[in-house]
GROMACS .gro file of C-alpha atoms in nm:
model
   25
    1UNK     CA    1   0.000   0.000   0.000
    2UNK     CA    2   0.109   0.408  -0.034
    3UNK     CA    3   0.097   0.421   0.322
    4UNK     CA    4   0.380   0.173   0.427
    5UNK     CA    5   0.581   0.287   0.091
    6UNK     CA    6   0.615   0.605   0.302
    7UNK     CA    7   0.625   0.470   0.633
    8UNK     CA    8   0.919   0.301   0.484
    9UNK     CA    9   1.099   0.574   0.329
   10UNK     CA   10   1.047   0.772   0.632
   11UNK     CA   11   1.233   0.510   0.821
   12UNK     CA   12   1.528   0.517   0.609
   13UNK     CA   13   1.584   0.920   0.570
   14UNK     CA   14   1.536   0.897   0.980
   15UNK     CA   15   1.787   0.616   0.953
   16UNK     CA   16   2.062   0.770   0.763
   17UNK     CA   17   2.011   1.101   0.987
   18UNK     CA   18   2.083   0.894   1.308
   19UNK     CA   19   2.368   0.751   1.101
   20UNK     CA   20   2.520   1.097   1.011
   21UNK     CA   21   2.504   1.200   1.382
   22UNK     CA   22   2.677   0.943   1.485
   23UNK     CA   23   2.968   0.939   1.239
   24UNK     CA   24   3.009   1.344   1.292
   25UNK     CA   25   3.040   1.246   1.688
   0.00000   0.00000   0.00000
């Protein structure tokens, strides 16, 4: 469905944010 698509690509942008932070630290 549209609704986990985006759910999903939520996840990942979320994801790689989390990811950023914690290579920057």
């Amino acid at each position: 469905t549209i609704i986990s698509i985006i759910l999903f690509i939520i996840s990942a942008i979320l994801s790689m944010r989390i990811y950023e932070k914690k290579e920057s630290m």
